[in-house]
Short mmCIF file of C-alpha atoms in Angstrom, two decimals:
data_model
loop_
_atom_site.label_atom_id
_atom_site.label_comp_id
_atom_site.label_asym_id
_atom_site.label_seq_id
_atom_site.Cartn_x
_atom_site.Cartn_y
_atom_site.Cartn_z
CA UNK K 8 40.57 5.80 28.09
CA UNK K 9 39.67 5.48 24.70
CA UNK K 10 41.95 5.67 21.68
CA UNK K 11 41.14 7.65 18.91
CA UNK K 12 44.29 8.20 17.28
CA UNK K 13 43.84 6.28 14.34
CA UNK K 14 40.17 7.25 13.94
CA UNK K 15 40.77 10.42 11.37
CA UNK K 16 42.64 8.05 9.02
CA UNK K 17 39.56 4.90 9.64
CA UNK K 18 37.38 7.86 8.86
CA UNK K 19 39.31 9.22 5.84
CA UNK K 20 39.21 4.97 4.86
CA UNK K 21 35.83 5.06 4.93
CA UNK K 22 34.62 8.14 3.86
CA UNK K 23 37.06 7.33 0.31
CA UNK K 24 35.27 3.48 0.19
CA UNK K 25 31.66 5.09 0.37
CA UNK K 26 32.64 7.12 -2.12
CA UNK K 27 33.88 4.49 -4.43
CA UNK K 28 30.66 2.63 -3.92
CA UNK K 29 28.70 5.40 -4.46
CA UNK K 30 30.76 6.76 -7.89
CA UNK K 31 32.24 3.20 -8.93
CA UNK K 32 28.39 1.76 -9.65
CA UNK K 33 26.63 5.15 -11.08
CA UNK K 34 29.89 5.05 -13.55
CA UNK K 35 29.85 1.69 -14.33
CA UNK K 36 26.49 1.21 -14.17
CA UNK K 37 26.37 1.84 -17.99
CA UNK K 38 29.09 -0.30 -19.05
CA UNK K 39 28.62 -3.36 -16.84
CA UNK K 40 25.77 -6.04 -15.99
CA UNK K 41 25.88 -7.07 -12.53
CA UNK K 42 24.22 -10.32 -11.69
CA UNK K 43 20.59 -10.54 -10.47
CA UNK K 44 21.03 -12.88 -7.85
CA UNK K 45 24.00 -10.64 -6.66
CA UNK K 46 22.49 -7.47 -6.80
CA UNK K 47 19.47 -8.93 -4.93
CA UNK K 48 21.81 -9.73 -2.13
CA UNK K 49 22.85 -6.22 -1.75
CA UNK K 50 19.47 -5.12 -1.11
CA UNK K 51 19.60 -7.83 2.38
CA UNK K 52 22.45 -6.55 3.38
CA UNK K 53 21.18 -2.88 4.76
CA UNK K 54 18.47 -4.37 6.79
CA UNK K 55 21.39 -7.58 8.12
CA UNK K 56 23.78 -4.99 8.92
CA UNK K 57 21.14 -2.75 10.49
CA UNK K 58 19.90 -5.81 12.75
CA UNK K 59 23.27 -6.82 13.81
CA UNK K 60 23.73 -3.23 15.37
CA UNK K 61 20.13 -2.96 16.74
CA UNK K 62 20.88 -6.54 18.49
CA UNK K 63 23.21 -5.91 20.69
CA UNK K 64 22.40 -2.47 21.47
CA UNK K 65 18.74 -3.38 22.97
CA UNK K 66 19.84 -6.65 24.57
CA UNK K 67 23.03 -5.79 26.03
CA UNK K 68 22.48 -2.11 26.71
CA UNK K 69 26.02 -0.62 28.43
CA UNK K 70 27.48 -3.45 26.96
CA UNK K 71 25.78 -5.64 29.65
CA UNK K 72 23.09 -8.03 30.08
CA UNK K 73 20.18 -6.19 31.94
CA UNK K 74 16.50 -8.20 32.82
CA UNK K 75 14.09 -7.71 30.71
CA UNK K 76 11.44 -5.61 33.38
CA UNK K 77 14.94 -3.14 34.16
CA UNK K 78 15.72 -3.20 30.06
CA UNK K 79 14.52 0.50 29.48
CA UNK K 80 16.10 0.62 26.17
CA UNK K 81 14.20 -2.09 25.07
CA UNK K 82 11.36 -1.55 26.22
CA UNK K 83 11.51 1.97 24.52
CA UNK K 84 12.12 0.31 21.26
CA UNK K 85 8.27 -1.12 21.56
CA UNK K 86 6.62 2.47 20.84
CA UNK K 87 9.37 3.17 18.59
CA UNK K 88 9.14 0.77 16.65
CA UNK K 89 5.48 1.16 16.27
CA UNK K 90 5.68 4.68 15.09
CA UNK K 91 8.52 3.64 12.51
CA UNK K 92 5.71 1.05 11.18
CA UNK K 93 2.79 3.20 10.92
CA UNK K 94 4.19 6.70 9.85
CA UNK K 95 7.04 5.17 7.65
CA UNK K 96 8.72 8.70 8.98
CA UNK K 97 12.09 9.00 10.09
CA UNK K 98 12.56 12.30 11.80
CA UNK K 99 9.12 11.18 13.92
CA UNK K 100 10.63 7.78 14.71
CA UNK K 101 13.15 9.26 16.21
CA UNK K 102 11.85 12.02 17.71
CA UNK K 103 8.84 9.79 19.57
CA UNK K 104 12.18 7.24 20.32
CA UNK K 105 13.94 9.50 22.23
CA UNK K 106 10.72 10.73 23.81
CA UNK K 107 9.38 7.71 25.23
CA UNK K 108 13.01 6.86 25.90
CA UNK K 109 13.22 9.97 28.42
CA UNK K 110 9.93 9.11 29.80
CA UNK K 111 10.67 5.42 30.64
CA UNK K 112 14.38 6.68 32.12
CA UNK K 113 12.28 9.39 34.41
CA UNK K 114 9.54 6.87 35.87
CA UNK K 115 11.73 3.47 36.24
CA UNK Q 26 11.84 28.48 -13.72
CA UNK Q 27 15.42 28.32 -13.19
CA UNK Q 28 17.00 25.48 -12.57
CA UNK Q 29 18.76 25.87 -9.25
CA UNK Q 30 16.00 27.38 -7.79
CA UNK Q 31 14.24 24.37 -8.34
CA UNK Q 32 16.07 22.18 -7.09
CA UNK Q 33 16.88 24.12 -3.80
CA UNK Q 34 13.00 24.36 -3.60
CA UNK Q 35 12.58 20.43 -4.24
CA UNK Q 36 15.82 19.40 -1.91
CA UNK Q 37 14.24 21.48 0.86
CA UNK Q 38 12.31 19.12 2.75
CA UNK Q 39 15.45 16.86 2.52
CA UNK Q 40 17.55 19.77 4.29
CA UNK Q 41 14.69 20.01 6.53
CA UNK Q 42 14.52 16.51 7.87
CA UNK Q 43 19.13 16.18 7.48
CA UNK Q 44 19.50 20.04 9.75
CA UNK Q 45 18.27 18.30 13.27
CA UNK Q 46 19.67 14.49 12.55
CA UNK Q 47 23.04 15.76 11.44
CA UNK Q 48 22.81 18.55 14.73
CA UNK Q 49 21.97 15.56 17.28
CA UNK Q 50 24.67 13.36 15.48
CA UNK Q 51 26.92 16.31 16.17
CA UNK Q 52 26.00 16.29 20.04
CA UNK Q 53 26.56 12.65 20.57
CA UNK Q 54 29.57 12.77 19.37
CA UNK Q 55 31.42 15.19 20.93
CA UNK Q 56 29.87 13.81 24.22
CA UNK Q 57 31.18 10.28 23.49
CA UNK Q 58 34.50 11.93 23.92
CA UNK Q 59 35.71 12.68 19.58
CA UNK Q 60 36.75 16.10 18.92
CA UNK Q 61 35.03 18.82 17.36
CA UNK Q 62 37.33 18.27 14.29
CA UNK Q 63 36.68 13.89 14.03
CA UNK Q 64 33.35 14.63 14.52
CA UNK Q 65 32.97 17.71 11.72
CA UNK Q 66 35.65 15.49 9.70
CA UNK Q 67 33.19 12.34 9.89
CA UNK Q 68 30.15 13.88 8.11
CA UNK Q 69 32.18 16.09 5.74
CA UNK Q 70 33.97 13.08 4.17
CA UNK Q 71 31.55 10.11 5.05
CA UNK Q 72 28.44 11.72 4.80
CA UNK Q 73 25.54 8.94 5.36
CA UNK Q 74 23.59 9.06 8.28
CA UNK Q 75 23.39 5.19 10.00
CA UNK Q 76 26.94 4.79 9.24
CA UNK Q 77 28.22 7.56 11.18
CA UNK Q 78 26.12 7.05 14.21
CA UNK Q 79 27.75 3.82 14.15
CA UNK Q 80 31.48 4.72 13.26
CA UNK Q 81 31.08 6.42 16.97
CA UNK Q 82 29.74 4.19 18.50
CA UNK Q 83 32.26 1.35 17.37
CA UNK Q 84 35.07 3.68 18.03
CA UNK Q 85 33.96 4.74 21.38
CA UNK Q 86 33.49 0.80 22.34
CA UNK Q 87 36.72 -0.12 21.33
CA UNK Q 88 36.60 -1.78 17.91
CA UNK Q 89 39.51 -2.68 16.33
CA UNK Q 90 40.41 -0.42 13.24
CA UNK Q 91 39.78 -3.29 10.46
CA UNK Q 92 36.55 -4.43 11.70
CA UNK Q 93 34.88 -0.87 12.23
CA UNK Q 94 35.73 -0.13 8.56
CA UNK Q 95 34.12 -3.51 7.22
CA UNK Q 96 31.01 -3.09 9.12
CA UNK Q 97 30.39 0.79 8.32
CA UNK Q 98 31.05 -0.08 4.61
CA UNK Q 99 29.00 -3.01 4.58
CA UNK Q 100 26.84 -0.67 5.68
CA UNK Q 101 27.47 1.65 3.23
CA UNK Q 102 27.14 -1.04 0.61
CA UNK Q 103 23.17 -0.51 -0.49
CA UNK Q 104 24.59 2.13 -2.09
CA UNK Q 105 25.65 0.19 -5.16
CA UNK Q 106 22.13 -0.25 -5.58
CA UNK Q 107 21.21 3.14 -5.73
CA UNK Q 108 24.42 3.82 -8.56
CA UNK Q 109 23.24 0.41 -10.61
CA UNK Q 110 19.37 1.94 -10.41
CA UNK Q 111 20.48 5.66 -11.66
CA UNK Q 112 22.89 4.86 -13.52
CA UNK Q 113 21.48 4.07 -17.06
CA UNK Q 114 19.74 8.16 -16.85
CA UNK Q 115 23.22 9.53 -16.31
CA UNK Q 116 25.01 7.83 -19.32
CA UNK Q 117 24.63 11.10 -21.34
CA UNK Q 118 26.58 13.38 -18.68
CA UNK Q 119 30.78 13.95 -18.61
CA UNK Q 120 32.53 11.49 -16.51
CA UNK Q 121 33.80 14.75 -14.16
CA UNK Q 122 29.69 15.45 -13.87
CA UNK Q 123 29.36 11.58 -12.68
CA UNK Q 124 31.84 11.79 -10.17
CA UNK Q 125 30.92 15.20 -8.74
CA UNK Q 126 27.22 14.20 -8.51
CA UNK Q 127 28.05 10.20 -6.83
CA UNK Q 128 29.71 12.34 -4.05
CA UNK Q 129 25.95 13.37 -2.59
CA UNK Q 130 24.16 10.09 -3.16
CA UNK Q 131 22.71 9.31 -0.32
CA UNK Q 132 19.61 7.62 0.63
CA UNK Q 133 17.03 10.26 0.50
CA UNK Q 134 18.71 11.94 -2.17
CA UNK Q 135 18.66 8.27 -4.30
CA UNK Q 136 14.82 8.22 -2.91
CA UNK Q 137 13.70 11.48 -4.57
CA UNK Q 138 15.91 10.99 -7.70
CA UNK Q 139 14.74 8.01 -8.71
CA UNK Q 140 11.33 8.92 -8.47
CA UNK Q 141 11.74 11.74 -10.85
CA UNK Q 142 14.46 10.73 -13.28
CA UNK Q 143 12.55 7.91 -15.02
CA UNK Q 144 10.52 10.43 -16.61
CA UNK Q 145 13.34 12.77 -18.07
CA UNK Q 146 16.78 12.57 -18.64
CA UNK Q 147 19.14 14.41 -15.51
CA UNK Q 148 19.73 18.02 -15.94
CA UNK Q 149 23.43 18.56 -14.05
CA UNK Q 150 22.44 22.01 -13.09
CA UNK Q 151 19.37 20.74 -10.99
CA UNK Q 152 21.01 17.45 -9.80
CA UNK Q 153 24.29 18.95 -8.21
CA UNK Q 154 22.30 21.80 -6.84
CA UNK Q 155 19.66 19.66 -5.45
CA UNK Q 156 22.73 16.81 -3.78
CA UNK Q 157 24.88 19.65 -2.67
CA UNK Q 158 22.56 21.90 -0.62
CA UNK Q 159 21.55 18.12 1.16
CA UNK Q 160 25.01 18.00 2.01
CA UNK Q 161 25.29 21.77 3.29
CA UNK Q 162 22.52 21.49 5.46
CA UNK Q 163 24.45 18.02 6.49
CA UNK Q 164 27.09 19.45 7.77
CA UNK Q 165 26.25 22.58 9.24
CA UNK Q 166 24.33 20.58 11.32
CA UNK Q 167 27.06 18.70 12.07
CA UNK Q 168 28.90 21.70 13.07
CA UNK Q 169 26.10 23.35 15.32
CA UNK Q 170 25.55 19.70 17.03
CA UNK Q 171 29.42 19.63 18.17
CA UNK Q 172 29.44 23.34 19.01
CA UNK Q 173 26.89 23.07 21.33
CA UNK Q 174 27.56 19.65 22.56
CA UNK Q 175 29.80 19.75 25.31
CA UNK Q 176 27.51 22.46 26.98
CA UNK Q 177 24.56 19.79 26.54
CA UNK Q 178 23.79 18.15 30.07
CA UNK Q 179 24.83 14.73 30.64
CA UNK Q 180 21.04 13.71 31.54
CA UNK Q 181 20.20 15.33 27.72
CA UNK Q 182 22.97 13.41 26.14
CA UNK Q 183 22.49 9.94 27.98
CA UNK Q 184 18.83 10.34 26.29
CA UNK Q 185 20.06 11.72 23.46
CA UNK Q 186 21.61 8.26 23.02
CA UNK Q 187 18.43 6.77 22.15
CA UNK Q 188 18.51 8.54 18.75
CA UNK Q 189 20.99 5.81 17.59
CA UNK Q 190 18.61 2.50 18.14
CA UNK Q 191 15.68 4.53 17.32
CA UNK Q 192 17.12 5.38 13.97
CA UNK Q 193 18.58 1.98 13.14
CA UNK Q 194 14.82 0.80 13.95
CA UNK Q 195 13.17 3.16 11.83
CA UNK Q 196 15.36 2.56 9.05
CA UNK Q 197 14.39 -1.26 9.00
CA UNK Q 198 10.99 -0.73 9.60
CA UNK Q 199 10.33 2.44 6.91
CA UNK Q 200 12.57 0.31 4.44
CA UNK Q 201 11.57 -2.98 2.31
CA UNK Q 202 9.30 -4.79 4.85
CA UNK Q 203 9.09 -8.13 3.63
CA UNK Q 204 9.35 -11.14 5.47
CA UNK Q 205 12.47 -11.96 4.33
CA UNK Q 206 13.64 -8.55 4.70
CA UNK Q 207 12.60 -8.78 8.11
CA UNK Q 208 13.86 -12.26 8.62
CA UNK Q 209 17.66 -10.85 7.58
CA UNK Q 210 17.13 -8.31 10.21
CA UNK Q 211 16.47 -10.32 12.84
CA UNK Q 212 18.77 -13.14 12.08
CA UNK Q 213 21.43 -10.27 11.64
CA UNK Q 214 20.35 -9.43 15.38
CA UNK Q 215 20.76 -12.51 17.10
CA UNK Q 216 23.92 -13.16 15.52
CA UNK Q 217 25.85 -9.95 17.00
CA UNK Q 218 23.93 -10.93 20.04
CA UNK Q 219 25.03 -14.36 20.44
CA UNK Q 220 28.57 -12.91 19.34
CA UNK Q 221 28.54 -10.18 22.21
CA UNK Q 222 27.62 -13.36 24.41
CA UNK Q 223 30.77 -14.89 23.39
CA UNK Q 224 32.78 -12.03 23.42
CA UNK Q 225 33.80 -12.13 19.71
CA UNK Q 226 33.48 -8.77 19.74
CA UNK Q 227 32.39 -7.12 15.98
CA UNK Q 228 32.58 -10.13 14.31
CA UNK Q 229 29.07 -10.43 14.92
CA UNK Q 230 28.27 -7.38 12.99
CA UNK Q 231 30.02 -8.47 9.93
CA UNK Q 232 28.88 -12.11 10.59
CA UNK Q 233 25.41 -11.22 11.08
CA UNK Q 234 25.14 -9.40 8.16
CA UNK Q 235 26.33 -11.73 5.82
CA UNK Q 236 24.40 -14.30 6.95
CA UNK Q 237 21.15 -12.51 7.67
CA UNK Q 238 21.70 -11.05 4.00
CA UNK Q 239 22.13 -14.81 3.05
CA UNK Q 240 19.17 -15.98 5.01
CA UNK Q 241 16.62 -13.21 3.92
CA UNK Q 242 17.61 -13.86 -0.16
CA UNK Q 243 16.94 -17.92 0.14
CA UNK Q 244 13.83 -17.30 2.14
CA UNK Q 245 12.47 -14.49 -0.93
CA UNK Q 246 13.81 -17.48 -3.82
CA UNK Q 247 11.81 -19.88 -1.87
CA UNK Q 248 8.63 -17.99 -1.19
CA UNK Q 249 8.61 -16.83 -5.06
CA UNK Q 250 9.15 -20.57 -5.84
CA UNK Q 251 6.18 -21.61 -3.63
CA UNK Q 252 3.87 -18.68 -5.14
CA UNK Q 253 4.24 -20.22 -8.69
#
């Protein structure tokens, strides 16, 4: 059984940190000079963060090691990732994704 | 031509492309098991795309309070960028105009705006009209995803699942796609993998993305240092 009775208040937390990212820097954006070298380490961290996730979520798909001819997750990701590459489209990605993810759970 | 109409006409491939991401974020949701209300609560107050996807999923897997928030607003932290970039354009506008506006800043909204604000100076009337019908269609996605959720079948959601990795890959791949950009991905993945391994739990995710981050900005200094 999961527990979600903090989660409205983590969500609240978060949604009020976003926010102060979001305002905090288009405010001060006028009045103060970030770094260069910092500011060019924000724009590492989105695609970090975003691998981090991805990781564990194709390798270890229901939490679990799986090998990788039975890894139907990952090898979904192949096609996927292909269309992300060439069409630079989101909606598509994602749409083709879950495609060739339903196809690959239907055959294997 | 007036200036709402405008901007609803120039925000509409935005609501387009939010209506079925925001709907399917909706489904998965309420089939991992949050309520109606967490889940219509989530994009009403958070309101950025990856992040929520991956609020779920690191409440539904057990996360510990403290290190969910961290990662999502690590996450959430590229936008600092997109404030720095714009910034400098809105310097003429109130403060209460600022904050009201910062509120709808997301990615695709940054993407169009900064396209189109180097050329003129923001006019509030077409900026909050343009971020705030983004954020409607948002979130009545959001609302028609839950609704019709927990009639969804379970074979439709299990596949439905795939949305998440898919749209954590496209977002790497349509992003920056340098090699060092790439390089912090990938270091950032087998990081949280190797932490999984070890059953450090989401560590790895805050781990990883410090020191892919770390990683990817030393291998851009040194590959400008080797072009010159």
């Amino acid at each position: 059984m999961v527990i979600f009775s903090t989660l409205w208040l983590q969500t609240v937390i978060i949604g009020l940190g976003t926010y102060f990212i979001r305002s905090g820097s288009l405010i001060g954006a006028g009045r103060i000079n970030w770094s260069t070298w910092f500011k060019n380490w924000l724009s590492f961290v989105t695609p970090a963060v975003l691998g981090a996730l991805l990781g564990p979520l194709l390798l270890l798909p229901n939490s679990h090691w799986e090998p990788l001819f039975q890894n139907t997750t990952l090898w979904s990701a192949i096609p996927t990732a292909l269309v992300a590459w060439f069409t630079r489209n989101l909606i598509l990605t994602v749409a083709s994704g879950v495609v060739c993810f339903a196809i690959a759970t239907h055959f294997f | 031509m007036n200036f709402s109409v405008k901007a609803l006409r120039d925000a509409s491939p935005i609501m387009i492309a939010y209506f079925p991401i925001a709907m399917t974020f909706g489904v998965i949701s309420v089939n991992s098991g949050l309520s109606w209300f967490i889940t219509f609560l989530i994009s009403a107050v958070v309101y950025a795309g990856g992040a929520q996807f991956m609020l779920v999923s690191l409440a539904v897997t057990g996360s510990s309070p403290l290190s969910t928030i961290v990662t999502v607003l690590l996450v959430n932290l590229r936008h600092f960028l997109y404030g720095t970039t714009l910034g400098p354009s809105f310097i003429p506008w109130s403060e209460r105009m600022k904050l009201l506006y910062a509120f709808g800043l997301t990615d695709e909204v940054f993407a169009m705006s900064s396209s189109r604000i180097e050329q003129s100076t923001p006019i509030p009337k077409y900026q909050l009209t343009f971020a705030f019908a983004c954020y409607t269609s948002w979130i009545a996605g959001t609302a028609v995803g839950a609704l019709i959720g927990s009639v969804v079948p379970t074979e439709i959601s299990t596949i439905l699942n795939f949305a998440l990795p898919a749209l954590f890959l496209a977002l790497i791949l349509i992003g920056q796609r340098s090699t060092s950009h790439l390089s912090a991905a990938i270091c950032g993945a087998v990081v949280a993998f190797l932490a999984n391994i070890l059953h450090w739990g989401s560590i790895g995710i805050v781990a990883g993305a410090i020191l892919g981050a770390t990683l990817g900005m030393l291998l851009q200094t040194k590959m400008n240092k080797s072009r010159q």
